[in-house]
Amino acid sequence: MAERAQRKTPDSSRRSERSRRAIHDAALALVVEVGYAKTTIEGIAARAGVGKQTIYRWWPSKAAVLLEAFLDLSERAARESGGAGEPGVADGPYEIPDTGDLETDLKLVLRATVDQMNDPRFEVPSRALAAEGIVNAELGTEFARKMLEPQLQLYVRRLAAAQAEEVGGVRPGIDLRIALELLVGPVAHRWMLRTAPLTHAYADTVVEYALHGLAPRPPRP
């Protein structure tokens, strides 16, 4: 009898996790479908099948809901990919591959970045959070700290590894923070302003310009 009663006892933590995931999915779906401005806590609650008081118990605003949902989506995507060029491998933290060829490695990861920025699942929430972060300094700081900075540090570590090698492609004394901005800055600028399509060819050119500069190269022997 006691065993039967124990089996019927609901697992509140599992129920909470289901509700949280449903809220995440609802927030991301609504932003894609109707836009950030028309997304509301009430709409998210109705889509997720929960009361809005449940959302307010966990988050102070729709921006906070969307930020956590987007971070969760990004983490799941990283786990599923397991790192650039290694689909399905989910062991250990994501890192930019180090094949010994810096240019190839950077092209690989920047191409993956372009693919993600062109994917509506990531593009629409990213734009919403970037725009909201301009007028909401607290959200902007949190978005940069939790989402952007960890990604930028991947570039720092890969460039530092190349700098430590005798023939690694990065000379000593280079400010690695500025160096990574030469890679990600143009892509972010084109994406934000929609000045031209984001393509793999563009990503490759950005890497080549960043690594080799704009000055004429000596003729090959």
mmCIF file of C-alpha atoms in Angstrom:
data_model
loop_
_atom_site.group_PDB
_atom_site.id
_atom_site.type_symbol
_atom_site.label_atom_id
_atom_site.label_comp_id
_atom_site.label_asym_id
_atom_site.label_seq_id
_atom_site.Cartn_x
_atom_site.Cartn_y
_atom_site.Cartn_z
ATOM 1 C CA MET A 1 0.000 0.000 0.000
ATOM 2 C CA ALA A 2 2.789 2.384 0.952
ATOM 3 C CA GLU A 3 4.599 1.444 -2.242
ATOM 4 C CA ARG A 4 1.502 2.274 -4.316
ATOM 5 C CA ALA A 5 1.145 5.649 -2.603
ATOM 6 C CA GLN A 6 4.818 6.373 -3.194
ATOM 7 C CA ARG A 7 4.460 5.694 -6.913
ATOM 8 C CA LYS A 8 1.605 8.202 -7.120
ATOM 9 C CA THR A 9 3.550 10.997 -5.414
ATOM 10 C CA PRO A 10 4.210 13.656 -8.086
ATOM 11 C CA ASP A 11 7.790 14.690 -8.761
ATOM 12 C CA SER A 12 7.667 18.474 -8.354
ATOM 13 C CA SER A 13 11.175 19.007 -9.711
ATOM 14 C CA ARG A 14 10.350 17.111 -12.894
ATOM 15 C CA ARG A 15 7.090 19.040 -13.250
ATOM 16 C CA SER A 16 8.942 22.332 -12.769
ATOM 17 C CA GLU A 17 11.518 21.392 -15.390
ATOM 18 C CA ARG A 18 8.775 20.496 -17.871
ATOM 19 C CA SER A 19 7.086 23.834 -17.216
ATOM 20 C CA ARG A 20 10.356 25.728 -17.557
ATOM 21 C CA ARG A 21 11.143 24.056 -20.871
ATOM 22 C CA ALA A 22 7.607 24.713 -22.114
ATOM 23 C CA ILE A 23 7.994 28.390 -21.212
ATOM 24 C CA HIS A 24 11.359 28.557 -22.977
ATOM 25 C CA ASP A 25 9.922 26.976 -26.118
ATOM 26 C CA ALA A 26 6.862 29.239 -26.030
ATOM 27 C CA ALA A 27 8.939 32.417 -25.675
ATOM 28 C CA LEU A 28 11.236 31.485 -28.566
ATOM 29 C CA ALA A 29 8.343 30.449 -30.806
ATOM 30 C CA LEU A 30 6.328 33.605 -30.168
ATOM 31 C CA VAL A 31 9.262 35.917 -30.832
ATOM 32 C CA VAL A 32 9.805 34.232 -34.200
ATOM 33 C CA GLU A 33 6.096 34.249 -35.062
ATOM 34 C CA VAL A 34 4.908 37.684 -33.892
ATOM 35 C CA GLY A 35 8.074 39.611 -33.027
ATOM 36 C CA TYR A 36 9.481 40.760 -29.716
ATOM 37 C CA ALA A 37 7.217 43.814 -29.349
ATOM 38 C CA LYS A 38 4.041 41.712 -29.579
ATOM 39 C CA THR A 39 5.326 38.928 -27.341
ATOM 40 C CA THR A 40 3.837 39.189 -23.844
ATOM 41 C CA ILE A 41 4.031 37.293 -20.590
ATOM 42 C CA GLU A 42 0.349 36.442 -21.017
ATOM 43 C CA GLY A 43 1.005 35.088 -24.498
ATOM 44 C CA ILE A 44 3.965 33.015 -23.321
ATOM 45 C CA ALA A 45 1.918 31.602 -20.440
ATOM 46 C CA ALA A 46 -0.984 30.673 -22.706
ATOM 47 C CA ARG A 47 1.346 29.053 -25.255
ATOM 48 C CA ALA A 48 3.186 27.103 -22.536
ATOM 49 C CA GLY A 49 0.004 26.036 -20.747
ATOM 50 C CA VAL A 50 0.960 27.622 -17.422
ATOM 51 C CA GLY A 51 -0.334 30.506 -15.329
ATOM 52 C CA LYS A 52 1.421 33.828 -15.762
ATOM 53 C CA GLN A 53 2.093 33.842 -12.013
ATOM 54 C CA THR A 54 4.349 30.839 -12.636
ATOM 55 C CA ILE A 55 6.434 32.903 -15.060
ATOM 56 C CA TYR A 56 6.630 35.889 -12.720
ATOM 57 C CA ARG A 57 7.760 33.567 -9.939
ATOM 58 C CA TRP A 58 10.849 32.647 -11.976
ATOM 59 C CA TRP A 59 11.508 35.736 -14.137
ATOM 60 C CA PRO A 60 10.924 39.474 -13.680
ATOM 61 C CA SER A 61 10.166 40.261 -17.348
ATOM 62 C CA LYS A 62 9.699 38.824 -20.826
ATOM 63 C CA ALA A 63 13.252 39.937 -21.655
ATOM 64 C CA ALA A 64 14.585 37.766 -18.830
ATOM 65 C CA VAL A 65 12.509 34.820 -20.058
ATOM 66 C CA LEU A 66 13.813 35.216 -23.595
ATOM 67 C CA LEU A 67 17.429 35.566 -22.477
ATOM 68 C CA GLU A 68 17.327 32.346 -20.449
ATOM 69 C CA ALA A 69 15.457 30.539 -23.230
ATOM 70 C CA PHE A 70 18.021 31.667 -25.797
ATOM 71 C CA LEU A 71 20.950 30.643 -23.608
ATOM 72 C CA ASP A 72 19.362 27.233 -23.127
ATOM 73 C CA LEU A 73 18.801 26.878 -26.883
ATOM 74 C CA SER A 74 22.427 27.793 -27.594
ATOM 75 C CA GLU A 75 23.757 25.353 -24.992
ATOM 76 C CA ARG A 76 21.633 22.527 -26.390
ATOM 77 C CA ALA A 77 22.818 23.298 -29.924
ATOM 78 C CA ALA A 78 26.450 23.257 -28.776
ATOM 79 C CA ARG A 79 25.971 19.928 -27.002
ATOM 80 C CA GLU A 80 24.309 18.411 -30.049
ATOM 81 C CA SER A 81 27.035 19.597 -32.420
ATOM 82 C CA GLY A 82 29.857 18.784 -30.006
ATOM 83 C CA GLY A 83 32.028 21.428 -31.644
ATOM 84 C CA ALA A 84 32.676 22.514 -35.200
ATOM 85 C CA GLY A 85 33.301 19.610 -37.489
ATOM 86 C CA GLU A 86 32.317 16.991 -34.909
ATOM 87 C CA PRO A 87 28.532 16.549 -35.108
ATOM 88 C CA GLY A 88 26.991 14.449 -32.395
ATOM 89 C CA VAL A 89 29.968 14.588 -30.030
ATOM 90 C CA ALA A 90 28.834 16.130 -26.767
ATOM 91 C CA ASP A 91 31.635 15.342 -24.337
ATOM 92 C CA GLY A 92 33.466 18.290 -22.807
ATOM 93 C CA PRO A 93 33.139 22.036 -23.448
ATOM 94 C CA TYR A 94 33.024 23.368 -26.968
ATOM 95 C CA GLU A 95 36.321 24.712 -28.307
ATOM 96 C CA ILE A 96 37.479 25.958 -31.689
ATOM 97 C CA PRO A 97 39.301 23.030 -33.307
ATOM 98 C CA ASP A 98 43.084 23.131 -33.339
ATOM 99 C CA THR A 99 44.275 21.204 -36.378
ATOM 100 C CA GLY A 100 47.535 23.108 -36.543
ATOM 101 C CA ASP A 101 46.182 25.254 -39.392
ATOM 102 C CA LEU A 102 44.839 28.468 -37.861
ATOM 103 C CA GLU A 103 43.272 29.783 -41.059
ATOM 104 C CA THR A 104 41.342 26.579 -41.684
ATOM 105 C CA ASP A 105 40.160 26.412 -38.078
ATOM 106 C CA LEU A 106 38.953 30.017 -38.043
ATOM 107 C CA LYS A 107 37.144 29.610 -41.353
ATOM 108 C CA LEU A 108 35.408 26.529 -40.006
ATOM 109 C CA VAL A 109 34.112 28.234 -36.885
ATOM 110 C CA LEU A 110 33.189 31.500 -38.621
ATOM 111 C CA ARG A 111 31.229 29.560 -41.229
ATOM 112 C CA ALA A 112 29.353 27.839 -38.374
ATOM 113 C CA THR A 113 28.677 31.255 -36.855
ATOM 114 C CA VAL A 114 27.264 32.508 -40.154
ATOM 115 C CA ASP A 115 24.995 29.460 -40.376
ATOM 116 C CA GLN A 116 23.663 30.107 -36.885
ATOM 117 C CA MET A 117 23.129 33.825 -37.521
ATOM 118 C CA ASN A 118 21.120 32.956 -40.644
ATOM 119 C CA ASP A 119 18.973 30.408 -38.786
ATOM 120 C CA PRO A 120 15.653 32.062 -37.746
ATOM 121 C CA ARG A 121 15.652 30.058 -34.495
ATOM 122 C CA PHE A 122 18.757 31.997 -33.439
ATOM 123 C CA GLU A 123 18.560 35.144 -35.559
ATOM 124 C CA VAL A 124 15.222 36.484 -34.347
ATOM 125 C CA PRO A 125 15.864 36.067 -30.595
ATOM 126 C CA SER A 126 19.401 37.428 -31.040
ATOM 127 C CA ARG A 127 18.126 40.575 -32.722
ATOM 128 C CA ALA A 128 15.444 41.027 -30.074
ATOM 129 C CA LEU A 129 17.930 40.699 -27.226
ATOM 130 C CA ALA A 130 20.499 42.926 -28.932
ATOM 131 C CA ALA A 131 17.903 45.652 -29.502
ATOM 132 C CA GLU A 132 16.455 45.389 -25.996
ATOM 133 C CA GLY A 133 19.950 45.430 -24.527
ATOM 134 C CA ILE A 134 20.537 48.899 -25.982
ATOM 135 C CA VAL A 135 17.713 50.441 -23.928
ATOM 136 C CA ASN A 136 17.946 48.005 -21.006
ATOM 137 C CA ALA A 137 21.516 48.274 -19.753
ATOM 138 C CA GLU A 138 21.103 45.516 -17.178
ATOM 139 C CA LEU A 139 19.859 43.060 -19.788
ATOM 140 C CA GLY A 140 22.574 44.148 -22.240
ATOM 141 C CA THR A 141 25.275 43.542 -19.664
ATOM 142 C CA GLU A 142 23.857 40.131 -18.744
ATOM 143 C CA PHE A 143 23.521 39.136 -22.413
ATOM 144 C CA ALA A 144 27.141 40.100 -23.070
ATOM 145 C CA ARG A 145 28.412 38.332 -19.946
ATOM 146 C CA LYS A 146 26.478 35.088 -20.315
ATOM 147 C CA MET A 147 26.255 34.734 -24.103
ATOM 148 C CA LEU A 148 28.807 36.832 -25.974
ATOM 149 C CA GLU A 149 31.850 36.780 -23.715
ATOM 150 C CA PRO A 150 32.144 32.965 -23.466
ATOM 151 C CA GLN A 151 32.050 32.785 -27.276
ATOM 152 C CA LEU A 152 34.703 35.480 -27.637
ATOM 153 C CA GLN A 153 36.968 33.650 -25.227
ATOM 154 C CA LEU A 154 36.976 30.677 -27.604
ATOM 155 C CA TYR A 155 38.731 32.876 -30.151
ATOM 156 C CA VAL A 156 41.126 34.211 -27.541
ATOM 157 C CA ARG A 157 42.205 30.697 -26.556
ATOM 158 C CA ARG A 158 42.652 29.527 -30.153
ATOM 159 C CA LEU A 159 44.649 32.642 -31.093
ATOM 160 C CA ALA A 160 46.736 32.295 -27.924
ATOM 161 C CA ALA A 161 47.568 28.703 -28.881
ATOM 162 C CA ALA A 162 48.675 29.878 -32.320
ATOM 163 C CA GLN A 163 50.716 32.663 -30.739
ATOM 164 C CA ALA A 164 52.526 30.154 -28.559
ATOM 165 C CA GLU A 165 53.620 28.092 -31.554
ATOM 166 C CA GLU A 166 56.784 28.889 -33.465
ATOM 167 C CA VAL A 167 54.909 28.994 -36.761
ATOM 168 C CA GLY A 168 51.385 29.512 -35.525
ATOM 169 C CA GLY A 169 50.284 32.489 -37.596
ATOM 170 C CA VAL A 170 50.034 35.040 -34.776
ATOM 171 C CA ARG A 171 53.100 37.085 -33.912
ATOM 172 C CA PRO A 172 54.110 37.832 -30.305
ATOM 173 C CA GLY A 173 52.780 41.014 -28.772
ATOM 174 C CA ILE A 174 49.477 40.992 -30.657
ATOM 175 C CA ASP A 175 46.499 42.099 -28.542
ATOM 176 C CA LEU A 176 44.321 39.010 -28.873
ATOM 177 C CA ARG A 177 41.166 40.877 -27.919
ATOM 178 C CA ILE A 178 41.598 43.261 -30.832
ATOM 179 C CA ALA A 179 42.592 40.362 -33.069
ATOM 180 C CA LEU A 180 39.337 38.492 -32.424
ATOM 181 C CA GLU A 181 37.370 41.671 -33.103
ATOM 182 C CA LEU A 182 38.853 41.733 -36.597
ATOM 183 C CA LEU A 183 37.176 38.355 -37.114
ATOM 184 C CA VAL A 184 33.793 38.688 -35.430
ATOM 185 C CA GLY A 185 33.289 42.443 -35.813
ATOM 186 C CA PRO A 186 32.688 42.504 -39.596
ATOM 187 C CA VAL A 187 30.300 39.550 -39.396
ATOM 188 C CA ALA A 188 28.309 41.162 -36.577
ATOM 189 C CA HIS A 189 28.231 44.495 -38.438
ATOM 190 C CA ARG A 190 26.892 42.941 -41.658
ATOM 191 C CA TRP A 191 24.363 40.864 -39.716
ATOM 192 C CA MET A 192 23.122 43.768 -37.620
ATOM 193 C CA LEU A 193 22.720 46.255 -40.468
ATOM 194 C CA ARG A 194 21.765 43.726 -43.172
ATOM 195 C CA THR A 195 24.063 45.521 -45.598
ATOM 196 C CA ALA A 196 24.688 42.334 -47.611
ATOM 197 C CA PRO A 197 24.103 38.583 -47.328
ATOM 198 C CA LEU A 198 26.097 36.570 -44.799
ATOM 199 C CA THR A 199 27.750 33.709 -46.673
ATOM 200 C CA HIS A 200 30.535 31.193 -46.216
ATOM 201 C CA ALA A 201 32.532 33.009 -48.885
ATOM 202 C CA TYR A 202 32.263 36.213 -46.879
ATOM 203 C CA ALA A 203 33.359 34.436 -43.689
ATOM 204 C CA ASP A 204 36.390 32.996 -45.501
ATOM 205 C CA THR A 205 37.349 36.431 -46.839
ATOM 206 C CA VAL A 206 37.095 38.001 -43.380
ATOM 207 C CA VAL A 207 39.492 35.384 -41.999
ATOM 208 C CA GLU A 208 41.936 35.900 -44.878
ATOM 209 C CA TYR A 209 41.923 39.685 -44.479
ATOM 210 C CA ALA A 210 42.288 39.451 -40.697
ATOM 211 C CA LEU A 211 45.220 37.035 -40.867
ATOM 212 C CA HIS A 212 47.059 38.430 -43.886
ATOM 213 C CA GLY A 213 46.134 42.106 -43.869
ATOM 214 C CA LEU A 214 45.406 44.403 -46.776
ATOM 215 C CA ALA A 215 48.962 45.165 -47.894
ATOM 216 C CA PRO A 216 50.160 43.612 -51.170
ATOM 217 C CA ARG A 217 51.755 40.210 -50.746
ATOM 218 C CA PRO A 218 55.175 39.444 -52.201
ATOM 219 C CA PRO A 219 54.993 37.352 -55.367
ATOM 220 C CA ARG A 220 55.235 33.636 -54.841
ATOM 221 C CA PRO A 221 58.504 32.036 -55.999
#
